[in-house]
Short mmCIF file of C-alpha atoms in Angstrom, two decimals:
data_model
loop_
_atom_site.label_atom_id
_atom_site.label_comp_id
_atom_site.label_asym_id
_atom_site.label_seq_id
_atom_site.Cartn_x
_atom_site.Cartn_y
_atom_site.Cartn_z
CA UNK A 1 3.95 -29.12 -1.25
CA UNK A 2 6.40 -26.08 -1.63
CA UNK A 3 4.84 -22.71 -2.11
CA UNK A 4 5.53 -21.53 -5.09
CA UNK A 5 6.70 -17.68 -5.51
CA UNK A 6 6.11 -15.85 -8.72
CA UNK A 7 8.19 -12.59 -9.42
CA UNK A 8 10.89 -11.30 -11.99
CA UNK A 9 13.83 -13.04 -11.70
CA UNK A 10 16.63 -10.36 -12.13
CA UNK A 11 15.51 -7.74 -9.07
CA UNK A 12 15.01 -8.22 -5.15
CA UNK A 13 12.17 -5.70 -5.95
CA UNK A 14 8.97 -6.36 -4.09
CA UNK A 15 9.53 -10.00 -3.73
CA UNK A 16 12.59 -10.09 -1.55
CA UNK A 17 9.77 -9.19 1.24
CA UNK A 18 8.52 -12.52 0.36
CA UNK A 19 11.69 -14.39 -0.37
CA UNK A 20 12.95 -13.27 3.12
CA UNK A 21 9.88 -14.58 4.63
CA UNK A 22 9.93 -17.82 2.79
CA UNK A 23 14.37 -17.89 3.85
CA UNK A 24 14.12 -17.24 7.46
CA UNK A 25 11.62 -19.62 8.12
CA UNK A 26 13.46 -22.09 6.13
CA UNK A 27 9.65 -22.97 3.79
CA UNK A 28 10.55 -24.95 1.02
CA UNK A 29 9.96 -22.68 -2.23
CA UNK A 30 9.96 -22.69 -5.24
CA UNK A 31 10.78 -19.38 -7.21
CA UNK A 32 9.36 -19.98 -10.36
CA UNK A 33 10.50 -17.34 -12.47
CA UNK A 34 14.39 -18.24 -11.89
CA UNK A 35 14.25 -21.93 -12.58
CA UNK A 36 15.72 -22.18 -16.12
CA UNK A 37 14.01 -25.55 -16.68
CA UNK A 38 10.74 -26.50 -18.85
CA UNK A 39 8.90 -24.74 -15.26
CA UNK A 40 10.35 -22.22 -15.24
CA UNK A 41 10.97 -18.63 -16.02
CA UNK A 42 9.33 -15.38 -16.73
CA UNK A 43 6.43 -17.03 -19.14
CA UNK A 44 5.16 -19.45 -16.99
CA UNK A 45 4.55 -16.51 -14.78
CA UNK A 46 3.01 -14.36 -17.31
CA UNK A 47 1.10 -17.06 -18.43
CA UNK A 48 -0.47 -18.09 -15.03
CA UNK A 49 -1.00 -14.03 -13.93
CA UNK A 50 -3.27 -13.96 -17.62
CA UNK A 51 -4.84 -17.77 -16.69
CA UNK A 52 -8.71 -17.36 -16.77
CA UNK A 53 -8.52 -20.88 -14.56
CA UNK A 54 -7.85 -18.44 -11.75
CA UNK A 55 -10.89 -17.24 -10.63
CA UNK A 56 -9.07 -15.02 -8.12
CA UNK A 57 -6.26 -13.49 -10.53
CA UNK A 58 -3.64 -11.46 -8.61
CA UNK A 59 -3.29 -8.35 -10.72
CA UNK A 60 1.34 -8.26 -10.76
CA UNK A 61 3.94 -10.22 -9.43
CA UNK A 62 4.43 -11.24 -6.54
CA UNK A 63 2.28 -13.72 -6.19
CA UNK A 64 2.27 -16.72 -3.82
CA UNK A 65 0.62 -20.35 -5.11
CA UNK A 66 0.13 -22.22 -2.15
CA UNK A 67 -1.78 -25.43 -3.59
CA UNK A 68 -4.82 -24.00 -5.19
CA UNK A 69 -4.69 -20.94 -3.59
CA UNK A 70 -3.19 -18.09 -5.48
CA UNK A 71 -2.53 -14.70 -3.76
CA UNK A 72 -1.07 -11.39 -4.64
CA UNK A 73 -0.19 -8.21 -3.12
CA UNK A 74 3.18 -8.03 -1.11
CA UNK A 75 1.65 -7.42 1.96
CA UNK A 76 -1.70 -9.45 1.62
CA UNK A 77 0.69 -12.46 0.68
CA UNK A 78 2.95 -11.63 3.96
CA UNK A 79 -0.53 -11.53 5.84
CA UNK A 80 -1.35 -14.62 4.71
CA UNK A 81 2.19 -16.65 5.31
CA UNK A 82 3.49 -15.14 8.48
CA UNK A 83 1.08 -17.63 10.56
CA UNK A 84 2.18 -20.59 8.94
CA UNK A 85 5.68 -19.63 8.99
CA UNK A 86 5.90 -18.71 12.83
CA UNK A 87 6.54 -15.14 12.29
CA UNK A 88 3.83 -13.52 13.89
CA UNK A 89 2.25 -13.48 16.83
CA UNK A 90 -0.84 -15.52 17.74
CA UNK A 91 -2.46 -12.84 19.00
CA UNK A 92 -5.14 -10.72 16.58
CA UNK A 93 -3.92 -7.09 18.13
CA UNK A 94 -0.51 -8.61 17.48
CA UNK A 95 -1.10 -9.34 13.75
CA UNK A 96 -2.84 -6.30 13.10
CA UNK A 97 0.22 -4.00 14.42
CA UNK A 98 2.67 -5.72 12.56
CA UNK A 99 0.59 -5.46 9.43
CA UNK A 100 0.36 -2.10 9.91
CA UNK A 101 4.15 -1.57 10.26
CA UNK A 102 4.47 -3.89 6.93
CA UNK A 103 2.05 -1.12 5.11
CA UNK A 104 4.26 2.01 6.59
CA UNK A 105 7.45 -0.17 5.05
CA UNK A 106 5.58 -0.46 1.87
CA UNK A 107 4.98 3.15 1.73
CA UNK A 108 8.45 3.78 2.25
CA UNK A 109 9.15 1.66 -0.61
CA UNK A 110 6.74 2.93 -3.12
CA UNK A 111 8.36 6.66 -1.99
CA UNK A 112 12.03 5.00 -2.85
CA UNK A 113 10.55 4.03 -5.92
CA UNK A 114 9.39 7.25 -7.11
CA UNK A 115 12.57 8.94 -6.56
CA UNK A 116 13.74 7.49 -9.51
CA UNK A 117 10.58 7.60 -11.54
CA UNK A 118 8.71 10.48 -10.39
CA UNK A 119 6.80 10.85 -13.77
CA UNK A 120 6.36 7.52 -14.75
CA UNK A 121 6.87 3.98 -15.22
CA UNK A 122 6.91 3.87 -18.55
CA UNK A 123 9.96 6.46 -18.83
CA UNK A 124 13.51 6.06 -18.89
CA UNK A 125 15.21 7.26 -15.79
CA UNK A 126 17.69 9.36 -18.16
CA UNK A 127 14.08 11.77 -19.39
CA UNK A 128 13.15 12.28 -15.81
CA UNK A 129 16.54 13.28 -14.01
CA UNK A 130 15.68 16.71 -13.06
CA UNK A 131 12.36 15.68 -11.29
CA UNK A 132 14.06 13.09 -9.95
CA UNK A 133 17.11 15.22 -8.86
CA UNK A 134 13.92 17.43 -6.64
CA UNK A 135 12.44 14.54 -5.51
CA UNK A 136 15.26 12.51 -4.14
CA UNK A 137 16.28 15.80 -1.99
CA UNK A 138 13.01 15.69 -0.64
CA UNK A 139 12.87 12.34 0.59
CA UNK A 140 16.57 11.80 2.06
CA UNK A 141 15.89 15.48 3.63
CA UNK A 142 12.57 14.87 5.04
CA UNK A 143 11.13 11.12 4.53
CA UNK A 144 13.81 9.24 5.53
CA UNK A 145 14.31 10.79 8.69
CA UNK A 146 10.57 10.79 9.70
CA UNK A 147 10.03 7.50 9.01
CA UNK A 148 13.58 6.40 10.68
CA UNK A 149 12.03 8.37 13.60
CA UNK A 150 8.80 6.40 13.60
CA UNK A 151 10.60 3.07 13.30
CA UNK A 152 12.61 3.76 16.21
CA UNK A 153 9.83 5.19 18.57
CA UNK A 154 8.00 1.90 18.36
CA UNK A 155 10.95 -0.10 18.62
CA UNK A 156 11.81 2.21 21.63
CA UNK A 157 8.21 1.53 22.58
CA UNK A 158 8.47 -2.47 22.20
CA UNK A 159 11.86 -2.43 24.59
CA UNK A 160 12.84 -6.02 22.79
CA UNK A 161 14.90 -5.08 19.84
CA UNK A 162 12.18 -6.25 17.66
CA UNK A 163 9.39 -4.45 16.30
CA UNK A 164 6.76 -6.75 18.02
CA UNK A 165 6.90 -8.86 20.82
CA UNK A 166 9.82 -10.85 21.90
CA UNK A 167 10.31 -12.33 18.75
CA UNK A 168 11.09 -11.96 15.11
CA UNK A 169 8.32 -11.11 12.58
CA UNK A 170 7.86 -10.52 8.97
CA UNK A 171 7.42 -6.90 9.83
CA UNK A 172 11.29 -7.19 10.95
CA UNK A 173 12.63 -8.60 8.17
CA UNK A 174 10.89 -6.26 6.14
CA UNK A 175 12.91 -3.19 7.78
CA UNK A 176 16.13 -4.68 7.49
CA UNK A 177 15.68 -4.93 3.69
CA UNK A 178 14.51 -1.75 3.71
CA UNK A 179 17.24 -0.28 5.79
CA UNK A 180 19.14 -2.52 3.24
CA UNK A 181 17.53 -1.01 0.06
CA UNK A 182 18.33 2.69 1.41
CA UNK A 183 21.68 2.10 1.98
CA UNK A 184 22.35 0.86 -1.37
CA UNK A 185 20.98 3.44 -3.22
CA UNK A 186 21.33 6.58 -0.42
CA UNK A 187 24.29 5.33 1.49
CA UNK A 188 25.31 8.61 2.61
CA UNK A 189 21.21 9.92 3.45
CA UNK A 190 21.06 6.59 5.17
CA UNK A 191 24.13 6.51 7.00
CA UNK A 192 23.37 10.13 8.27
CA UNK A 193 19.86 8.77 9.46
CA UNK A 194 20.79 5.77 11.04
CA UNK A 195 23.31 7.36 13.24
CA UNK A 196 20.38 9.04 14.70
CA UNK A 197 18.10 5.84 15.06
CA UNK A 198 20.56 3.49 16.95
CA UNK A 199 17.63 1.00 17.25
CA UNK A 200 16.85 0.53 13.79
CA UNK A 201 20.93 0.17 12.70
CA UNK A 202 20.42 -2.57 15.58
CA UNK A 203 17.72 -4.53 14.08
CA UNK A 204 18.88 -4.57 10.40
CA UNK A 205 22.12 -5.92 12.04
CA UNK A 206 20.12 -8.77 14.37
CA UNK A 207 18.26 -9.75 11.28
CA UNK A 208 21.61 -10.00 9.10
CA UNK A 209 22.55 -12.48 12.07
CA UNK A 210 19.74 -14.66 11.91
CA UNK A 211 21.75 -17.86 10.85
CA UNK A 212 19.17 -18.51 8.07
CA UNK A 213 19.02 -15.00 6.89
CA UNK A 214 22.80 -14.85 6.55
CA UNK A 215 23.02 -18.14 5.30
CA UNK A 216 20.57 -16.35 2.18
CA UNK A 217 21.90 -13.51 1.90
CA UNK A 218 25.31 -15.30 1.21
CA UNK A 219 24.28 -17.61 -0.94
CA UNK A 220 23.42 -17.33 -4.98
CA UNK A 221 19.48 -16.96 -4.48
CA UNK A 222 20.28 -13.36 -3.06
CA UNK A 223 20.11 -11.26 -6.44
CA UNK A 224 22.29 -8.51 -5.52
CA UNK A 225 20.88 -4.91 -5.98
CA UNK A 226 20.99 -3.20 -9.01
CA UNK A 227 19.63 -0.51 -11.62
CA UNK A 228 16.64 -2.46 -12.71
CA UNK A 229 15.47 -2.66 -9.27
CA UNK A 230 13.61 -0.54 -6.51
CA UNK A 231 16.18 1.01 -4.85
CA UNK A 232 18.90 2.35 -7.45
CA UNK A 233 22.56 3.90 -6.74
CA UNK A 234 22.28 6.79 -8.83
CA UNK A 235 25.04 8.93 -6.97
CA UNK A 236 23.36 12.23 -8.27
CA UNK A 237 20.25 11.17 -6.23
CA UNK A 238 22.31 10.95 -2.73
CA UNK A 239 23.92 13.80 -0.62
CA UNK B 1 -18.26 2.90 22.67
CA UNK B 2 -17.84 4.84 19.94
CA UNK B 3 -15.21 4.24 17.21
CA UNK B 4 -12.92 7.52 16.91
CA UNK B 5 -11.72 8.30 13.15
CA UNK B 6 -9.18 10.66 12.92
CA UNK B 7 -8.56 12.13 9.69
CA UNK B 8 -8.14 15.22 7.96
CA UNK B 9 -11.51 17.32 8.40
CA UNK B 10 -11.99 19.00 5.16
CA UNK B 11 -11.32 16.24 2.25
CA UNK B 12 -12.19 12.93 1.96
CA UNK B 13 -9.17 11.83 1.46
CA UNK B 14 -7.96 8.03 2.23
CA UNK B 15 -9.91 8.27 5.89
CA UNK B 16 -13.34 8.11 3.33
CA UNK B 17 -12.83 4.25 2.68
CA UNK B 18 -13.08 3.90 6.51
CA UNK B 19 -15.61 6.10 6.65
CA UNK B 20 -17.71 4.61 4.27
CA UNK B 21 -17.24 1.16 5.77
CA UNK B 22 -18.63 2.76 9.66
CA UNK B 23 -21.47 4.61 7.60
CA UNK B 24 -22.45 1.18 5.74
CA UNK B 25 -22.86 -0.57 9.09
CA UNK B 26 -24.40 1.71 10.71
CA UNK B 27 -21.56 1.68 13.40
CA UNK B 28 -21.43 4.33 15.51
CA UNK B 29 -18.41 7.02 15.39
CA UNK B 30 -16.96 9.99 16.36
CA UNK B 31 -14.85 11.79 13.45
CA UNK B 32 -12.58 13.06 16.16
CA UNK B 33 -11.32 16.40 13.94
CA UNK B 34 -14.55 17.20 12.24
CA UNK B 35 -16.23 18.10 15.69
CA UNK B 36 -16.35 21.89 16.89
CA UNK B 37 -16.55 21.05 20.76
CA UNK B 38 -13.77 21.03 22.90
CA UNK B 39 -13.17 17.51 22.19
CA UNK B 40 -12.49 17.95 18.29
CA UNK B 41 -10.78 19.93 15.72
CA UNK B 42 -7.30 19.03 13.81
CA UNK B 43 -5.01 19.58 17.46
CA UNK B 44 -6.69 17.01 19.16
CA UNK B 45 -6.23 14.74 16.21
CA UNK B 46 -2.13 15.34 15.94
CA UNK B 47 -1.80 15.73 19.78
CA UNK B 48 -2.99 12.17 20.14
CA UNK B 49 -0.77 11.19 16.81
CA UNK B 50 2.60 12.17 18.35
CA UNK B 51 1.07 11.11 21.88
CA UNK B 52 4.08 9.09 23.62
CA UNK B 53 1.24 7.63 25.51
CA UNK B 54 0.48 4.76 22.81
CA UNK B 55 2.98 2.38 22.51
CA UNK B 56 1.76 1.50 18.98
CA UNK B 57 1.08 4.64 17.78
CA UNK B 58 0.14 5.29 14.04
CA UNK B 59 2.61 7.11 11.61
CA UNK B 60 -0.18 9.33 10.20
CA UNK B 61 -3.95 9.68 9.53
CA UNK B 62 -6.49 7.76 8.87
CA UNK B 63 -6.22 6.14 12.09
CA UNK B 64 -8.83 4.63 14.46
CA UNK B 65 -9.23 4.28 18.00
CA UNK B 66 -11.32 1.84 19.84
CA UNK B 67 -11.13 1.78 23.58
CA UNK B 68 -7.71 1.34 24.20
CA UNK B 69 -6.61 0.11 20.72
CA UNK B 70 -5.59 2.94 18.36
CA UNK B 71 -4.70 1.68 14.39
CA UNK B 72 -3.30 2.97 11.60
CA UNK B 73 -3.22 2.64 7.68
CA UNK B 74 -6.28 2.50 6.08
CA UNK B 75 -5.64 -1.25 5.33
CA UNK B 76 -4.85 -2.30 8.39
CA UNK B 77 -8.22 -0.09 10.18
CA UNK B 78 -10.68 -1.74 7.22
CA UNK B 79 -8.72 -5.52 7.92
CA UNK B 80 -9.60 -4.67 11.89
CA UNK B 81 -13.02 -3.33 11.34
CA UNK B 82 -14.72 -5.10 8.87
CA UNK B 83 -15.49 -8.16 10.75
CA UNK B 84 -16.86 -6.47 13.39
CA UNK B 85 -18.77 -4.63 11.06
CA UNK B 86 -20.00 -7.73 8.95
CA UNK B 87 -18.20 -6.00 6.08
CA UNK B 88 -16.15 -9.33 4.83
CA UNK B 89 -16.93 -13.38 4.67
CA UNK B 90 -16.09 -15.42 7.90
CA UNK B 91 -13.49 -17.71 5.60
CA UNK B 92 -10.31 -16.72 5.91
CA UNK B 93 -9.94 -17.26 2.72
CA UNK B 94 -12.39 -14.43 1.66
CA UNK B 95 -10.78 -12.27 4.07
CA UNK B 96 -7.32 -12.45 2.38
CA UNK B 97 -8.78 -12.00 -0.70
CA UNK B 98 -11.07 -9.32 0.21
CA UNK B 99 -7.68 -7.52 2.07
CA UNK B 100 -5.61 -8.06 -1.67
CA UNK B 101 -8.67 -6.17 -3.84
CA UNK B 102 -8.35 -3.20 -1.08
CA UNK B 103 -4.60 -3.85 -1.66
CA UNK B 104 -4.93 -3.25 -5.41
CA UNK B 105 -7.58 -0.50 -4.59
CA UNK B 106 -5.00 1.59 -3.04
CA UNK B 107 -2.32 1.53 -5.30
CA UNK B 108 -4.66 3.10 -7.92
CA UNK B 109 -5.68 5.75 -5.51
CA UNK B 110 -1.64 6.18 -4.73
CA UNK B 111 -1.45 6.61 -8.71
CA UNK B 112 -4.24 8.66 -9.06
CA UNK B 113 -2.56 11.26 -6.21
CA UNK B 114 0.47 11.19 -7.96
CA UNK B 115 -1.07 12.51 -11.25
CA UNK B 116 -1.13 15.91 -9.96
CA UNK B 117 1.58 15.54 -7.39
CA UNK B 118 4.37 13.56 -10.02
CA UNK B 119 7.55 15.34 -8.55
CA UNK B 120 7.00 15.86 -4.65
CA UNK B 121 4.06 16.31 -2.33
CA UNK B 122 5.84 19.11 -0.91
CA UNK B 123 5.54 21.37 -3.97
CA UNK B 124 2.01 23.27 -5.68
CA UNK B 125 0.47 21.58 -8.56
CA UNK B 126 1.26 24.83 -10.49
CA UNK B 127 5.00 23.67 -10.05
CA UNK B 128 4.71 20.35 -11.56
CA UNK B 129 2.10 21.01 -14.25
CA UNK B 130 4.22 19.33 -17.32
CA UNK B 131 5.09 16.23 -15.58
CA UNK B 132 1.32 16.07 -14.45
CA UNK B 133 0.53 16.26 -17.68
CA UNK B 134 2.81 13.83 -18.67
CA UNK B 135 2.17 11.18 -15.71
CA UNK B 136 -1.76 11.95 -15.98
CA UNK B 137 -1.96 10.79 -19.76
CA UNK B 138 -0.37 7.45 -19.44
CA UNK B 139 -2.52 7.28 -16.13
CA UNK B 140 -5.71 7.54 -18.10
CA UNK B 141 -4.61 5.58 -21.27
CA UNK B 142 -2.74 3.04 -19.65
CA UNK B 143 -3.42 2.38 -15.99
CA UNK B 144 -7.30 3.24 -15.42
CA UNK B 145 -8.34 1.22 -18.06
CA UNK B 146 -6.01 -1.91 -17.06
CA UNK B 147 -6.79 -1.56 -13.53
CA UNK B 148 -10.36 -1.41 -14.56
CA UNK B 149 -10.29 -4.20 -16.15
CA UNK B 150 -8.81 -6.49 -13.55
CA UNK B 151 -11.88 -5.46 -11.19
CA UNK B 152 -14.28 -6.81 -14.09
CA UNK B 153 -12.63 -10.05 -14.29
CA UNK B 154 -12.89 -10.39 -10.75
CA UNK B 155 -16.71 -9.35 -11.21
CA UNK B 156 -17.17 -11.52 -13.72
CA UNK B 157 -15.72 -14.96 -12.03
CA UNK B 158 -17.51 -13.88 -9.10
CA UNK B 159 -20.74 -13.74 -10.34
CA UNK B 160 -22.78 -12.12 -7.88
CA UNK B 161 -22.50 -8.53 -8.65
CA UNK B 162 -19.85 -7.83 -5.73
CA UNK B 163 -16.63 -8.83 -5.47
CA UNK B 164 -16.07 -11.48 -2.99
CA UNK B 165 -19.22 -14.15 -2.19
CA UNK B 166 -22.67 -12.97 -2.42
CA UNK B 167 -23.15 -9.70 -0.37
CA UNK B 168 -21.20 -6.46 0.37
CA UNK B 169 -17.73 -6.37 1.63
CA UNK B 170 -15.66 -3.51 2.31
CA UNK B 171 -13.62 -3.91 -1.05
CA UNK B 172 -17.24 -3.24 -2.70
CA UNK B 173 -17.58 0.03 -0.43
CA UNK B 174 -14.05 0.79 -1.58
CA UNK B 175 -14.22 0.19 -5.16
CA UNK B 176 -17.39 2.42 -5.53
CA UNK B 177 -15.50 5.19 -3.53
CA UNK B 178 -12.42 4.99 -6.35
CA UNK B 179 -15.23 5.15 -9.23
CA UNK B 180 -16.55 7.91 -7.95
CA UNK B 181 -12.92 9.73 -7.23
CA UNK B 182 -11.94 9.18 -10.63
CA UNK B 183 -15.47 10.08 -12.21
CA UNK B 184 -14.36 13.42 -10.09
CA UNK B 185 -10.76 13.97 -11.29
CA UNK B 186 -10.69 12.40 -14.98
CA UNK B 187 -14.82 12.20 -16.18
CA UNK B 188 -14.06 11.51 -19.29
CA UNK B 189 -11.72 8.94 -18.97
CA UNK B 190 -13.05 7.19 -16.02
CA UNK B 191 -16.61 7.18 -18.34
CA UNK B 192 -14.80 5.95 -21.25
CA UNK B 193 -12.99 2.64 -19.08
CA UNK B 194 -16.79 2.28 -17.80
CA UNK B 195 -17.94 1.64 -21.08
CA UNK B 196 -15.79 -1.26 -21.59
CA UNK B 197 -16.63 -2.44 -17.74
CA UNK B 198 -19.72 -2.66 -17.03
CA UNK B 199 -19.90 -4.79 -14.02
CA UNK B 200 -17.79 -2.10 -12.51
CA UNK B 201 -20.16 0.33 -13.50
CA UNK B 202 -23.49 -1.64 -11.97
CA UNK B 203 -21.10 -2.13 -8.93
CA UNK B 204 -20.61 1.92 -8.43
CA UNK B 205 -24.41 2.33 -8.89
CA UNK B 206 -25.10 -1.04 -6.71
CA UNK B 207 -23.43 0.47 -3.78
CA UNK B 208 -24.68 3.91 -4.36
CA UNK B 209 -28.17 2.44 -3.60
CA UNK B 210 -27.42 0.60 -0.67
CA UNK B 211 -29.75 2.78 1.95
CA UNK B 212 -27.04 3.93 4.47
CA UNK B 213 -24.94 4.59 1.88
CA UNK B 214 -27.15 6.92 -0.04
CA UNK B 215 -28.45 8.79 3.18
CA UNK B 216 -24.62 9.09 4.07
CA UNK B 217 -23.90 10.55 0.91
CA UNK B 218 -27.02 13.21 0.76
CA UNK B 219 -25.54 13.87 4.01
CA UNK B 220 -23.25 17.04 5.62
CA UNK B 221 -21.27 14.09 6.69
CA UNK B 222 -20.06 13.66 2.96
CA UNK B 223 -17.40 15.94 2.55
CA UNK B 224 -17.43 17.48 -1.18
CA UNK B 225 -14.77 16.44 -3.56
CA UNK B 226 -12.52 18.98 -3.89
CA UNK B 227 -8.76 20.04 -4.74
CA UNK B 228 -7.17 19.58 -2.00
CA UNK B 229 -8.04 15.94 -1.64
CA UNK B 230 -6.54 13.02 -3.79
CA UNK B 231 -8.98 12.88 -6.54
CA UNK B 232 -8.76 16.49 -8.28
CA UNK B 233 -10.25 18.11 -10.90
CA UNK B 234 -7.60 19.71 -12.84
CA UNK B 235 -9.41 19.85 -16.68
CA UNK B 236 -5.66 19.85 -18.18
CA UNK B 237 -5.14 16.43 -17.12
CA UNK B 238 -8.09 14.94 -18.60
CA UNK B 239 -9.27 13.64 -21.83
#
């Protein structure tokens, strides 16, 4: 049976980690929230994240339904595909380390996030612009680069071009969107840190060349990046 | 051997939800940069951190080193400990689930950090008092109480008092440790959400009676909260 993805259907947002997954091992999916038939869409979603049938409710999209199974939590979901989908290692050390790479991504992310939202959520972007304007300088200045840094020490470390092992993993494809997500919204902060981290530019352009990957990323199930989204080209916010 | 924590020495910080899972079991460990002796202190702790000796090394504290195996991300350390520690089921069912509650743990702890730290991490709390303000009241009136009340549902299909199965996992230890932070930081709005939660409530005290746990916590080994950690006590921000 196809796994069956659950996230809002107009962003990448958190659930392009999973959607990339799901693409590059070529899973049969379903992504429930975009299919515009009597299955679909954003209610169904709702409606199953509020369903008291679940005893093990995930608490926001994503989620994954995998049979009766029902899991939330980017990386928990990532933790719990990867084996099935062949992209992680066998090996428990293995699994562990590229977990742990998968949280440092995520913490990139949630930083990205919070350049444009630094008070909160439930604001418009437009009432938080100064804040935003000091946070967004601190993170191309400072977080970017460090975590860049870190990135390319291990995969200076690993000596294969990919984060772990000889092969691809879920930890990989979550960099390149990452690396992906940055350059849309801090093209110029991005561009200056990549030049310095030759090995990460490398691996966001290997994973763009996976023939399934590019096959995705060209094709209408890629929702292209915008405003509603994580990462967010507000020009002011780049430099 | 000896497990080696490395984390900050004077706040408890995110290294306490690994801390509290080694104290539960009983395990024996060395927190590496809370000894006085030659060995210990904060310079051993960052000297091994930017160590080009690991080949996977972590990108900051918490992180844990056993034998020859050093991890990062307090995730990833509780995913890699707690079955050595008998601190989550055999299934690995359970153990997914278990991993998405710690998930969910830690993005309220990442919200509950950002109440008094809205605009940049970088910057004093005296410089981004009126977006604290701002972030902390939808914090308390929106997110505690929501958050809290996915952790009673989850109580409440589970049955048993704890959250996964019938006896303590690490998402238990964890859970009681982000009570107690918020009792800390926001008293009355974390005792407010308790009175519409009380399965949460018996699970704080449940774990708070668990012997190691309370000898741990009448211990020196318990570091005071305080306001340099992530659950602070800034009266302004609560209510």
């Amino acid at each position: 049976m196809a796994y069956e993805l659950h996230y809002w259907p107009m962003i990448q947002g958190r659930g392009e980690f999973v959607r990339l997954a799901l693409e590059a091992a070529g899973a049969a999916y379903v992504d429930v929230a975009r299919r515009d038939d009597d299955e679909g869409g954003i209610e169904p979603m709702l409606a199953r994240l509020s369903d008291s049938e679940f005893p093990r409710p995930p608490f926001a999209p994503p989620f994954l339904r995998d049979g009766d199974r029902v899991i939330g939590q980017t990386a928990a979901i990532l933790l719990y595909l990867a084996p099935k989908l062949g992209l992680v290692g066998q090996d428990e050390t293995d699994r562990i380390w590229t977990h742990q790479i998968q949280l440092t991504i995520e913490d990139v992310v949630d930083e990205a996030h919070d350049t444009h939202h630094p008070v909160g959520v439930g604001l418009y972007y437009e009432d938080q612009k100064p804040e935003a304007l000091r946070r967004a300088e601190d993170f191309r200045k400072h977080r970017i680069p460090k975590f860049f840094a870190w990135f390319e020490r291990v995969l200076d470390s690993n000596g294969s071009g990919w984060l772990v092992g000889r092969s691809t993993t879920y930890a990989d494809l979550s960099l390149f969107q990452l690396v992906e997500g940055l350059s849309y919204a801090f093209p110029i902060a991005t561009h200056r840190a990549l030049g310095r981290t030759p090995r990460v530019a490398s691996l966001r352009d290997a994973v763009r060349g996976i023939p399934r990957v590019a096959t995705y990323l060209a094709s209408g199930r890629r929702i292209p990046f915008n405003e509603d989204g994580i990462f967010r080209r507000y020009p002011e916010l780049d430099g």
